[in-house]
Coordinates of N, CA and C in Angstrom, one line a residue:
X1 N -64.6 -25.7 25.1 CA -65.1 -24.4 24.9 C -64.0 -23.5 24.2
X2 N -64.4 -23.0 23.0 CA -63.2 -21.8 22.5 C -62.8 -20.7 23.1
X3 N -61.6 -20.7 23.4 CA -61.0 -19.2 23.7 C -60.4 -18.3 22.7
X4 N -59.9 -17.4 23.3 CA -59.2 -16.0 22.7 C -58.0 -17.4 22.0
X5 N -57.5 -18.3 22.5 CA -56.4 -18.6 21.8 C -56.8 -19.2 20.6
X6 N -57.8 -20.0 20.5 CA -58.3 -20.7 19.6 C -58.5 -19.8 18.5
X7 N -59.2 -18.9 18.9 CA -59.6 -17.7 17.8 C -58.6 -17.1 17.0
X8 N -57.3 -17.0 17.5 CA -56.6 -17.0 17.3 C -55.4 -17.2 16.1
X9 N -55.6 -18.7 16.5 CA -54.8 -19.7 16.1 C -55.8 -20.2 14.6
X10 N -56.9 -19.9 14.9 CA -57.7 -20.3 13.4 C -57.7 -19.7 12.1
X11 N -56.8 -18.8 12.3 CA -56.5 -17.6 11.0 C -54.9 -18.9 10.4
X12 N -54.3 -19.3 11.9 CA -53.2 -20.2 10.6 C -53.7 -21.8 9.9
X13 N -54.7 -22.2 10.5 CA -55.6 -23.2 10.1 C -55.9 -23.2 8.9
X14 N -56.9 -22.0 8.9 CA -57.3 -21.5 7.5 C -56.1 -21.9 6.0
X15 N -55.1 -21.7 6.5 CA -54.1 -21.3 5.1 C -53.4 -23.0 5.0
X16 N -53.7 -23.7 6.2 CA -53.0 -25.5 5.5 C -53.3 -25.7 4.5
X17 N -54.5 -25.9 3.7 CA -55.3 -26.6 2.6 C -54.7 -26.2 1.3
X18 N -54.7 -24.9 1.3 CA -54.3 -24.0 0.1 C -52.5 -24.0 0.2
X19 N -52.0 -23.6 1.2 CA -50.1 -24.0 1.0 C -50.2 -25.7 1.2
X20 N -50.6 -26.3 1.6 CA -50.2 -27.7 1.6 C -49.4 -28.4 3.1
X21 N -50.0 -27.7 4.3 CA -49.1 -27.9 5.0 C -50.2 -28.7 6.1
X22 N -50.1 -29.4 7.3 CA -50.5 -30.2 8.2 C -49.9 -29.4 9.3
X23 N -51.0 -28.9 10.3 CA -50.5 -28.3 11.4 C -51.5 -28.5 13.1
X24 N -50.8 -28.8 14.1 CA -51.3 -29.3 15.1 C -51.2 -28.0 15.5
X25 N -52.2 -27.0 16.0 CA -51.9 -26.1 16.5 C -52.6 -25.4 18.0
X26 N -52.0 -25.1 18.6 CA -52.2 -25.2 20.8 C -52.6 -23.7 20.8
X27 N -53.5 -23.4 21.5 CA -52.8 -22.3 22.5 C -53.0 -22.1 24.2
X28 N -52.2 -21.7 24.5 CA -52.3 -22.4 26.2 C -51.3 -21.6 27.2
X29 N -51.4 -20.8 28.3 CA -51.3 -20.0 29.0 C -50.1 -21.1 30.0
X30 N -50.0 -22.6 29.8 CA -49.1 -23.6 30.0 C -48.0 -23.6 29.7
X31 N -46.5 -23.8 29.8 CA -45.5 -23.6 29.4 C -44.9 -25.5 28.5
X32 N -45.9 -26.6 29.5 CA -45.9 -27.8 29.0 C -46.7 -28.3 27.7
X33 N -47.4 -27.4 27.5 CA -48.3 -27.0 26.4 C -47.2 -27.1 24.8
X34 N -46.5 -26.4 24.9 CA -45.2 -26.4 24.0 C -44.1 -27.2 23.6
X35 N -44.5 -28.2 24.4 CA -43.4 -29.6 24.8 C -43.0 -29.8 22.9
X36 N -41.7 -30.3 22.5 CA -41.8 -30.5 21.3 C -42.1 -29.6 19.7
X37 N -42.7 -28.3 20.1 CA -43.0 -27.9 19.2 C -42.5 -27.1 18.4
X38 N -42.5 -27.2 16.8 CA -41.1 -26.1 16.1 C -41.7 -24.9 16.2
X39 N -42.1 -24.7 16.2 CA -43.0 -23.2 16.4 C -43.2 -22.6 17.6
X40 N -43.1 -21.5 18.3 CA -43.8 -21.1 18.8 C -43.8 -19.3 18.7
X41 N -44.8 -18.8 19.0 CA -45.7 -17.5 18.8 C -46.2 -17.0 19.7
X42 N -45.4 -15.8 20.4 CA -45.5 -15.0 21.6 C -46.1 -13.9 22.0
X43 N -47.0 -14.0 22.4 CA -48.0 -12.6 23.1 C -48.6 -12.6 23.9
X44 N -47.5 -12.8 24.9 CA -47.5 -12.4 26.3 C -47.2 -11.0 26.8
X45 N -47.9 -10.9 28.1 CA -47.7 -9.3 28.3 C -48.7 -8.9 29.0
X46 N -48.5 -7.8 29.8 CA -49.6 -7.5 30.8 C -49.7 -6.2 30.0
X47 N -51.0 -5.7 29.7 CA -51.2 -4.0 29.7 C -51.0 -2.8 30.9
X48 N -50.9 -1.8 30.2 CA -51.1 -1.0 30.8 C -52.3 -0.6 31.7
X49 N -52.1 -0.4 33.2 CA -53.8 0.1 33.6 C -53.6 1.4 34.4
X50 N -54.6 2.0 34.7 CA -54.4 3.6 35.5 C -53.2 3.1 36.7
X51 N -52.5 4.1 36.9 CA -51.6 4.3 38.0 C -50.3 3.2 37.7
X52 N -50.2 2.5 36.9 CA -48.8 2.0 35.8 C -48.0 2.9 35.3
X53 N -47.2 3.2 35.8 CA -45.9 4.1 34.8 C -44.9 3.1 34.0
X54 N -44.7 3.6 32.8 CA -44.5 3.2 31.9 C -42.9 1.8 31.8
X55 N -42.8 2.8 33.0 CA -41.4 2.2 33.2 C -41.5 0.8 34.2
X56 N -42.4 1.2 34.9 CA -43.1 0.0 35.8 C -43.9 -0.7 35.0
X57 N -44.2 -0.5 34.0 CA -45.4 -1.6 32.8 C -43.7 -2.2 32.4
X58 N -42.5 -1.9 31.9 CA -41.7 -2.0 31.4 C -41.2 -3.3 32.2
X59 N -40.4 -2.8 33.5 CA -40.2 -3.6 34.0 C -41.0 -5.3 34.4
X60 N -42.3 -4.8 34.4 CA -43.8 -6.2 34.7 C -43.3 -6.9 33.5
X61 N -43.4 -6.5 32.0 CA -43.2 -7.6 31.3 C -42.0 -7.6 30.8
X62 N -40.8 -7.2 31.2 CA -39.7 -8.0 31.2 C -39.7 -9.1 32.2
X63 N -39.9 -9.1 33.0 CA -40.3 -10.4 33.7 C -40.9 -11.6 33.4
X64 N -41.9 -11.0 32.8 CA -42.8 -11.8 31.9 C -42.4 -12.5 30.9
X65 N -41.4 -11.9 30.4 CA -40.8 -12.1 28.9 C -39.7 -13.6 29.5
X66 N -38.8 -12.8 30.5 CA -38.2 -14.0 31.4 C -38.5 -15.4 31.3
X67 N -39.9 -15.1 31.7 CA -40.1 -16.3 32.3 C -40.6 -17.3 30.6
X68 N -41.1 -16.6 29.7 CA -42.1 -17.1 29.0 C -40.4 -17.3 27.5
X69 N -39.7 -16.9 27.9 CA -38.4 -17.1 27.5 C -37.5 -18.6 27.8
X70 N -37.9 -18.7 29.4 CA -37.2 -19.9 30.2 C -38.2 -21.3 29.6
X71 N -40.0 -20.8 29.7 CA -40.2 -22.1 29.7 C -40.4 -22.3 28.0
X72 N -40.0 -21.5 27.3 CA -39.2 -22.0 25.6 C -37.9 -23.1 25.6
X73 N -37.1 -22.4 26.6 CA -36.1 -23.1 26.4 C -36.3 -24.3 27.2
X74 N -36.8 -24.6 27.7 CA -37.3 -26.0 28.4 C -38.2 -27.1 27.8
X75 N -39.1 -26.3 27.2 CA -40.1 -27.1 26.4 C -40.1 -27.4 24.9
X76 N -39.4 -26.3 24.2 CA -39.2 -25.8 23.2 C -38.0 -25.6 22.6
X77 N -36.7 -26.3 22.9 CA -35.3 -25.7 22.9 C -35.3 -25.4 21.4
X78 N -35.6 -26.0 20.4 CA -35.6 -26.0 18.8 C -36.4 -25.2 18.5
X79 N -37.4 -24.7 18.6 CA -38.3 -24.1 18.3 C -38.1 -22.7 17.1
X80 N -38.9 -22.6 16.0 CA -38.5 -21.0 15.8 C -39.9 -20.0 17.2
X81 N -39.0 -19.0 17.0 CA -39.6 -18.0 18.3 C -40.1 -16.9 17.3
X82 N -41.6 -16.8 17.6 CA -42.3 -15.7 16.7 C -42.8 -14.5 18.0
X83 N -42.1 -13.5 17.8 CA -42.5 -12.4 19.2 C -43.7 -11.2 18.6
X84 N -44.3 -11.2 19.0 CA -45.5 -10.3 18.6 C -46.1 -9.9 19.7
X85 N -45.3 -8.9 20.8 CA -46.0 -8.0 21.5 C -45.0 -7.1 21.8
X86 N -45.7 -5.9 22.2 CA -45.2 -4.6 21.7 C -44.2 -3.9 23.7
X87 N -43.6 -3.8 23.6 CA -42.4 -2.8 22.3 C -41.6 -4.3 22.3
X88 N -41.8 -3.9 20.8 CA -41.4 -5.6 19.8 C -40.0 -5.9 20.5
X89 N -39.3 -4.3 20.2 CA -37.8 -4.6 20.0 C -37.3 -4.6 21.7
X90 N -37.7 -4.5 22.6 CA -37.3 -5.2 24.2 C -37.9 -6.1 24.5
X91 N -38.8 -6.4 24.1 CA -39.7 -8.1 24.5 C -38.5 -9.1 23.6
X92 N -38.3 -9.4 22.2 CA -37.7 -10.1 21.6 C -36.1 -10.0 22.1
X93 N -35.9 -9.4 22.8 CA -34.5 -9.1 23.0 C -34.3 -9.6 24.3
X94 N -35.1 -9.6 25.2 CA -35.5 -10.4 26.7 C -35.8 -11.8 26.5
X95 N -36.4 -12.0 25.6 CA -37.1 -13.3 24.8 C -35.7 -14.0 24.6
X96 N -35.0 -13.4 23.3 CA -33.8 -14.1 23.3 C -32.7 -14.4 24.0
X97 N -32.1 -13.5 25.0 CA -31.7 -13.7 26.3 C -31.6 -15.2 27.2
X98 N -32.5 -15.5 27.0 CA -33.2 -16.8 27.9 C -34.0 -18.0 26.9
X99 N -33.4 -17.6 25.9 CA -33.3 -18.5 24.8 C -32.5 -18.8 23.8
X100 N -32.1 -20.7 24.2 CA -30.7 -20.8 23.5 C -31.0 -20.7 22.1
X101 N -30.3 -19.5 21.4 CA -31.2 -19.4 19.8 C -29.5 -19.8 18.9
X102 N -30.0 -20.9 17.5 CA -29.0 -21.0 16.8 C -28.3 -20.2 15.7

């Protein structure tokens, strides 16, 4: 059954044929899901809901970022790291923290 990841992930599908590239491409809420992969592409994150202050949304996905940080570097040590959720510049910055980057 397709999910939100798949849907996703079909916009970089689309562009193999025409650049010339071969790509196996996952998406998976799994951290073993990533085992091996040079890529990977982050948008993780919990939203905002009524009675969240900002600073408390803040704190929830630095945590988040933590963890989705550790299991990069576990499953992923080579990987490039693509971060795409918002606020870009403290997610990527938590992200890289807890990832050994070259």
């Amino acid at each position: 059954m397709p999910t939100v990841f798949h849907a996703r992930l079909s916009t970089f599908v689309e562009a193999s044929p025409i650049e010339g590239f071969n790509a196996n491409l996952t998406g998976s809420s799994d951290y073993a899901a990533m085992e091996g992969a040079s890529v990977v592409i982050v948008t993780a994150g919990v939203p905002r809901k009524p009675g969240i202050s900002r600073d408390d949304l803040l704190g929830i996905n630095l945590e988040v970022m933590e963890s989705v940080g550790a299991g990069i570097k576990q499953h992923a040590p080579d990987a490039l790291v693509i971060c795409i959720t918002n606020p870009l510049d403290a997610w990527c910055g938590r992200c890289r923290k807890h990832v050994v980057c070259r």
